[in-house]
C-alpha cells in the first residue's frame, strides 16, 4: 500500500484537486434543486437546462465584453450577470407558466412535464448557440496557476479552480444557511417547506414564496453553469450530465438537505475524480454506486429524515 501511494502521489493529488473543483460546481446545481424541491415538492428535471443556459449565456456575454474592448476583469462580471439574468427571466417564466399548473399532481406527471420542458430548453440552446463547442476561458486564464505541494511533488493548478470555485460554493452554503435561519424571508420559506397549509393559514402568501424560491434556485443553477463555463468547452448535453449527477447528490444527501448536499457533493465529486485517474472505465458509474450503497442502508439519504404517512 505504501509503495502504491508513493508511486501514485501525483495522480492522487490531481484527483483530489479536480474533485474539489468539480464538487463545488455540482453543489451549486444540487443545492438549488434541493431548495426548489423543499418548497415546491417537485423534482425539476429541467433544472439541468438552467445550468446549461447559464453556462452558454456567461460565455456569450464574456465574449461580447471582450469584443467591446472592456477590461479583462469584466469577464467575472459577465459570469454573475449571466446567472442573474437567467434566473430573473427564466425562473418566473417557468414557475408561472409551467410548474404552477402541476402543483399537487401525481409525481409521474410532474416528472413527465419537467422532462418535456428539459427537452424543449435543450432544443432552444441548439437554436441559439448551435451544436459547435463554445469556449470562453479568459476568467480562468487571467488568474493563472499556483504550485500546490503534495508529498514530494508540486502540482500546478489553476487559481480559478482551486480557490474561486470552492470559495463561491462555500460562500453560497454559508449565506444560504444564514438566510434561511436568520432572516424573516428565510424563515417564511422554511415555514412553507415544513407545513404549507399551516403557513397559508397564518397569512403567508405561499404562491409568492414558491415564485421567489424557484427564481433563486434557477439563479443558483445558472450560476453553477456560469462558473463552469471558463473550465470547459460547452456542447449540447452538458445540462443532462449535470442534472443526473445532481439527482445522485440530492438522493444521497436526502431531499431538502442543504448542508448534506454540500458534503455529498464533495463525496461524489472526489469519488468521480479518483475514478477518472485510477479507473476511467468506472468514471460514469462511481457516483451512482455511492448513491445505491447509501440508499440501501439509509433509504432517506445520509442526512434525510423518514416521513411518516398520515392516515
Coordinates of C-alpha atoms in Angstrom, one line a residue:
X1 CA 0.0 0.0 0.0
X2 CA 2.8 2.4 0.9
X3 CA 4.6 1.6 -2.4
X4 CA 1.4 2.2 -4.3
X5 CA 0.9 5.6 -2.6
X6 CA 4.5 6.6 -3.3
X7 CA 4.1 5.7 -7.0
X8 CA 0.8 7.5 -7.4
X9 CA 1.2 10.6 -5.2
X10 CA 0.9 13.0 -8.2
X11 CA -2.2 11.3 -9.6
X12 CA -3.8 11.2 -6.2
X13 CA -3.1 14.9 -5.7
X14 CA -4.6 15.8 -9.1
X15 CA -7.6 13.7 -8.3
X16 CA -8.2 15.5 -5.0
X17 CA -7.8 18.9 -6.5
X18 CA -10.0 18.2 -9.5
X19 CA -12.6 16.5 -7.3
X20 CA -12.8 19.6 -5.1
X21 CA -13.4 21.9 -8.0
X22 CA -15.9 19.5 -9.6
X23 CA -17.8 19.1 -6.3
X24 CA -18.2 22.9 -6.0
X25 CA -19.9 23.1 -9.4
X26 CA -22.2 20.1 -8.7
X27 CA -23.1 21.6 -5.3
X28 CA -24.3 24.8 -6.9
X29 CA -26.8 22.9 -9.0
X30 CA -27.8 20.3 -6.4
X31 CA -28.4 22.9 -3.7
X32 CA -30.8 24.8 -6.0
X33 CA -32.5 21.6 -6.9
X34 CA -32.9 20.7 -3.2
X35 CA -34.2 24.1 -2.3
X36 CA -36.8 24.0 -5.0
X37 CA -37.9 20.6 -4.0
X38 CA -38.2 21.6 -0.4
X39 CA -40.7 24.3 -1.2
X40 CA -42.4 23.2 -4.4
X41 CA -42.3 19.5 -3.8
X42 CA -41.4 19.0 -7.4
X43 CA -38.3 17.2 -8.7
X44 CA -37.4 19.5 -11.5
X45 CA -35.7 17.7 -14.3
X46 CA -35.4 20.9 -16.3
X47 CA -33.0 22.3 -13.6
X48 CA -30.1 21.0 -15.7
X49 CA -31.2 23.1 -18.7
X50 CA -30.9 26.2 -16.4
X51 CA -27.3 25.2 -15.7
X52 CA -26.5 24.8 -19.4
X53 CA -28.2 28.1 -20.4
X54 CA -26.4 29.9 -17.6
X55 CA -23.1 28.5 -19.0
X56 CA -23.8 29.4 -22.6
X57 CA -25.1 32.9 -21.6
X58 CA -22.0 33.6 -19.5
X59 CA -19.7 32.5 -22.3
X60 CA -21.5 34.6 -24.9
X61 CA -21.6 37.6 -22.6
X62 CA -17.9 37.3 -21.8
X63 CA -17.0 37.1 -25.5
X64 CA -19.2 40.2 -26.1
X65 CA -17.5 42.1 -23.4
X66 CA -14.1 41.1 -24.8
X67 CA -15.1 42.2 -28.3
X68 CA -16.3 45.5 -27.0
X69 CA -12.9 46.2 -25.6
X70 CA -13.9 46.1 -21.9
X71 CA -11.2 45.3 -19.3
X72 CA -10.4 41.6 -18.8
X73 CA -11.8 41.6 -15.3
X74 CA -15.3 42.4 -16.8
X75 CA -15.4 38.6 -17.6
X76 CA -16.0 38.0 -14.0
X77 CA -18.9 40.4 -14.0
X78 CA -20.3 38.6 -17.1
X79 CA -20.4 35.3 -15.0
X80 CA -22.6 36.9 -12.3
X81 CA -24.7 39.0 -14.7
X82 CA -25.5 36.0 -16.9
X83 CA -26.6 33.9 -13.9
X84 CA -28.8 36.8 -12.6
X85 CA -30.4 37.3 -16.0
X86 CA -31.2 33.6 -16.5
X87 CA -32.7 33.3 -13.0
X88 CA -34.7 36.6 -13.3
X89 CA -36.1 35.8 -16.7
X90 CA -36.5 32.0 -16.9
X91 CA -37.3 31.5 -13.2
X92 CA -40.6 33.3 -13.1
X93 CA -41.5 32.3 -16.6
X94 CA -41.1 28.6 -15.9
X95 CA -42.7 28.7 -12.5
X96 CA -45.8 30.7 -13.6
X97 CA -46.4 29.1 -17.0
X98 CA -45.5 25.5 -16.3
X99 CA -44.8 24.4 -12.7
X100 CA -47.7 26.3 -11.1
X101 CA -50.1 24.1 -13.2
X102 CA -48.8 20.8 -11.8
X103 CA -48.5 21.6 -8.1
X104 CA -50.1 18.7 -6.1
X105 CA -50.3 16.5 -9.1
X106 CA -49.0 12.9 -9.4
X107 CA -45.2 12.6 -9.3
X108 CA -45.2 10.8 -12.6
X109 CA -47.0 13.7 -14.3
X110 CA -44.6 16.2 -12.7
X111 CA -41.6 14.3 -14.0
X112 CA -43.1 14.0 -17.5
X113 CA -43.8 17.7 -17.6
X114 CA -40.4 18.8 -16.4
X115 CA -38.7 16.3 -18.6
X116 CA -40.6 17.7 -21.6
X117 CA -39.6 21.2 -20.6
X118 CA -36.0 20.0 -20.3
X119 CA -36.2 18.7 -23.9
X120 CA -37.7 21.9 -25.2
X121 CA -34.9 24.0 -23.5
X122 CA -32.3 21.7 -24.9
X123 CA -33.5 22.4 -28.4
X124 CA -33.7 26.2 -27.6
X125 CA -30.0 26.0 -26.7
X126 CA -29.2 24.4 -30.1
X127 CA -31.3 27.0 -31.9
X128 CA -29.4 29.9 -30.2
X129 CA -25.9 28.6 -29.9
X130 CA -25.8 25.7 -32.4
X131 CA -24.0 22.4 -31.9
X132 CA -20.4 23.6 -32.2
X133 CA -18.4 23.9 -29.0
X134 CA -18.5 27.3 -27.3
X135 CA -15.5 28.4 -25.2
X136 CA -14.6 31.4 -23.1
X137 CA -11.8 30.7 -20.7
X138 CA -10.4 34.2 -20.1
X139 CA -11.6 34.3 -16.4
X140 CA -9.6 31.2 -15.6
X141 CA -6.5 32.2 -17.6
X142 CA -6.5 35.7 -16.1
X143 CA -5.8 34.4 -12.6
X144 CA -3.0 32.0 -13.7
X145 CA -1.8 29.0 -11.8
X146 CA -0.3 28.2 -8.4
X147 CA 2.0 25.4 -7.3
X148 CA 0.3 23.1 -4.8
X149 CA 2.8 21.0 -2.7
X150 CA 1.6 17.4 -2.4
X151 CA 4.0 15.0 -0.8
X152 CA 7.3 15.3 -2.6
X153 CA 5.7 16.7 -5.7
X154 CA 4.4 20.1 -6.7
X155 CA 1.2 20.2 -8.7
X156 CA 0.5 23.3 -10.9
X157 CA -3.2 24.1 -10.6
X158 CA -5.4 27.0 -11.8
X159 CA -6.2 29.5 -9.1
X160 CA -9.7 29.8 -10.5
X161 CA -10.5 26.1 -9.9
X162 CA -8.6 25.9 -6.6
X163 CA -9.9 29.0 -4.9
X164 CA -12.7 30.7 -6.8
X165 CA -15.0 27.7 -7.4
X166 CA -14.8 26.2 -3.8
X167 CA -14.9 29.7 -2.4
X168 CA -18.1 30.6 -4.2
X169 CA -19.6 27.3 -3.2
X170 CA -18.6 27.8 0.5
X171 CA -20.0 31.3 0.4
X172 CA -23.2 30.1 -1.1
X173 CA -23.6 27.4 1.6
X174 CA -22.9 29.8 4.5
X175 CA -25.0 32.6 3.0
X176 CA -27.9 30.3 2.3
X177 CA -27.9 28.7 5.7
X178 CA -27.7 32.2 7.3
X179 CA -30.5 33.4 5.1
X180 CA -32.9 30.5 5.9
X181 CA -32.3 30.7 9.6
X182 CA -31.7 34.3 10.4
X183 CA -33.9 36.4 8.1
X184 CA -37.6 36.8 8.1
X185 CA -37.9 35.8 4.4
X186 CA -35.8 32.7 5.0
X187 CA -38.0 31.7 8.0
X188 CA -41.1 32.2 5.8
X189 CA -39.5 29.8 3.3
X190 CA -38.8 27.3 6.0
X191 CA -42.3 27.6 7.3
X192 CA -43.8 26.9 3.8
X193 CA -41.4 24.0 3.4
X194 CA -42.4 22.5 6.8
X195 CA -46.2 22.9 6.6
X196 CA -47.6 24.8 3.6
X197 CA -51.2 24.6 4.8
X198 CA -50.4 26.0 8.3
X199 CA -48.2 28.7 6.8
X200 CA -51.0 29.8 4.5
X201 CA -53.5 29.8 7.4
X202 CA -51.1 32.2 9.2
X203 CA -51.4 34.6 6.2
X204 CA -48.2 33.7 4.3
X205 CA -48.5 34.2 0.6
X206 CA -47.4 30.7 -0.5
X207 CA -47.6 31.5 -4.2
X208 CA -45.2 34.4 -3.8
X209 CA -42.8 32.3 -1.7
X210 CA -42.8 29.5 -4.3
X211 CA -42.1 32.0 -7.1
X212 CA -39.2 33.6 -5.2
X213 CA -37.7 30.2 -4.2
X214 CA -37.8 28.9 -7.7
X215 CA -36.3 32.0 -9.2
X216 CA -33.5 31.8 -6.6
X217 CA -33.0 28.1 -7.3
X218 CA -32.8 28.8 -11.0
X219 CA -30.2 31.6 -10.4
X220 CA -28.1 29.1 -8.4
X221 CA -28.2 26.6 -11.2
X222 CA -27.3 29.3 -13.8
X223 CA -24.5 30.5 -11.5
X224 CA -23.1 27.0 -11.4
X225 CA -23.2 26.9 -15.2
X226 CA -21.6 30.3 -15.5
X227 CA -18.8 29.3 -13.1
X228 CA -18.2 26.2 -15.1
X229 CA -18.1 27.9 -18.5
X230 CA -14.4 29.0 -18.2
X231 CA -13.3 25.5 -17.3
X232 CA -14.6 23.6 -20.3
X233 CA -15.9 23.8 -23.9
X234 CA -19.7 24.0 -23.9
X235 CA -21.5 21.4 -26.0
X236 CA -25.1 20.2 -26.2
X237 CA -25.9 17.7 -23.4
X238 CA -24.0 19.4 -20.6
X239 CA -27.3 20.0 -18.9
X240 CA -28.3 16.3 -19.0
X241 CA -24.9 15.2 -17.5
X242 CA -25.2 17.8 -14.7
X243 CA -28.8 17.1 -13.7
X244 CA -28.3 13.4 -13.5
X245 CA -25.3 13.8 -11.2
X246 CA -27.2 16.4 -9.2
X247 CA -30.0 13.9 -8.7
X248 CA -27.5 11.5 -7.3
X249 CA -26.2 14.1 -4.9
X250 CA -29.7 15.0 -3.7
X251 CA -30.8 11.4 -3.3
X252 CA -27.7 10.5 -1.4
X253 CA -27.9 13.5 0.9
X254 CA -31.7 13.4 1.4
X255 CA -34.3 15.6 -0.2
X256 CA -34.4 19.1 1.3
X257 CA -31.0 18.9 3.0
X258 CA -28.8 21.9 2.3
X259 CA -25.7 21.2 4.3
X260 CA -26.0 17.5 3.4
X261 CA -25.9 18.4 -0.3
X262 CA -22.5 20.1 0.3
X263 CA -20.9 17.1 2.0
X264 CA -22.4 14.6 -0.5
X265 CA -21.3 16.8 -3.4
X266 CA -17.7 16.5 -2.0
X267 CA -18.0 12.8 -1.6
X268 CA -19.4 12.2 -5.1
X269 CA -17.1 14.7 -6.7
X270 CA -14.0 13.2 -5.1
X271 CA -15.2 9.6 -5.9
X272 CA -15.7 10.5 -9.6
X273 CA -12.4 12.3 -9.8
X274 CA -10.5 9.4 -8.3
X275 CA -12.2 7.1 -10.8
X276 CA -11.1 9.3 -13.7
X277 CA -7.4 9.0 -12.8
X278 CA -7.3 5.4 -11.5
X279 CA -10.2 3.5 -13.1
X280 CA -11.6 5.6 -16.1
X281 CA -13.9 2.8 -17.1
X282 CA -15.9 3.4 -13.8
X283 CA -16.0 7.2 -14.1
X284 CA -19.7 7.3 -15.0
X285 CA -20.9 4.7 -12.5
X286 CA -19.0 5.6 -9.4
X287 CA -21.4 8.4 -8.3
X288 CA -24.3 6.0 -8.6
X289 CA -22.5 3.2 -6.9
X290 CA -22.1 5.6 -3.9
X291 CA -25.8 6.6 -4.2
X292 CA -27.0 3.0 -4.3
X293 CA -24.7 1.9 -1.4
X294 CA -26.1 4.8 0.8
X295 CA -29.8 4.2 -0.2
X296 CA -29.6 0.5 0.6
X297 CA -28.6 1.4 4.2
X298 CA -30.5 4.7 4.6
X299 CA -33.4 5.0 2.1
X300 CA -33.9 8.6 3.3
X301 CA -30.4 9.5 2.4
X302 CA -27.4 10.3 4.6
X303 CA -29.0 13.3 6.3
X304 CA -32.7 12.9 5.4
X305 CA -35.5 12.0 7.8
X306 CA -38.1 9.4 7.0
X307 CA -41.5 10.9 6.6
X308 CA -44.4 9.2 8.3
X309 CA -47.5 9.0 6.2
X310 CA -50.7 10.4 7.7
X311 CA -53.7 8.1 7.7

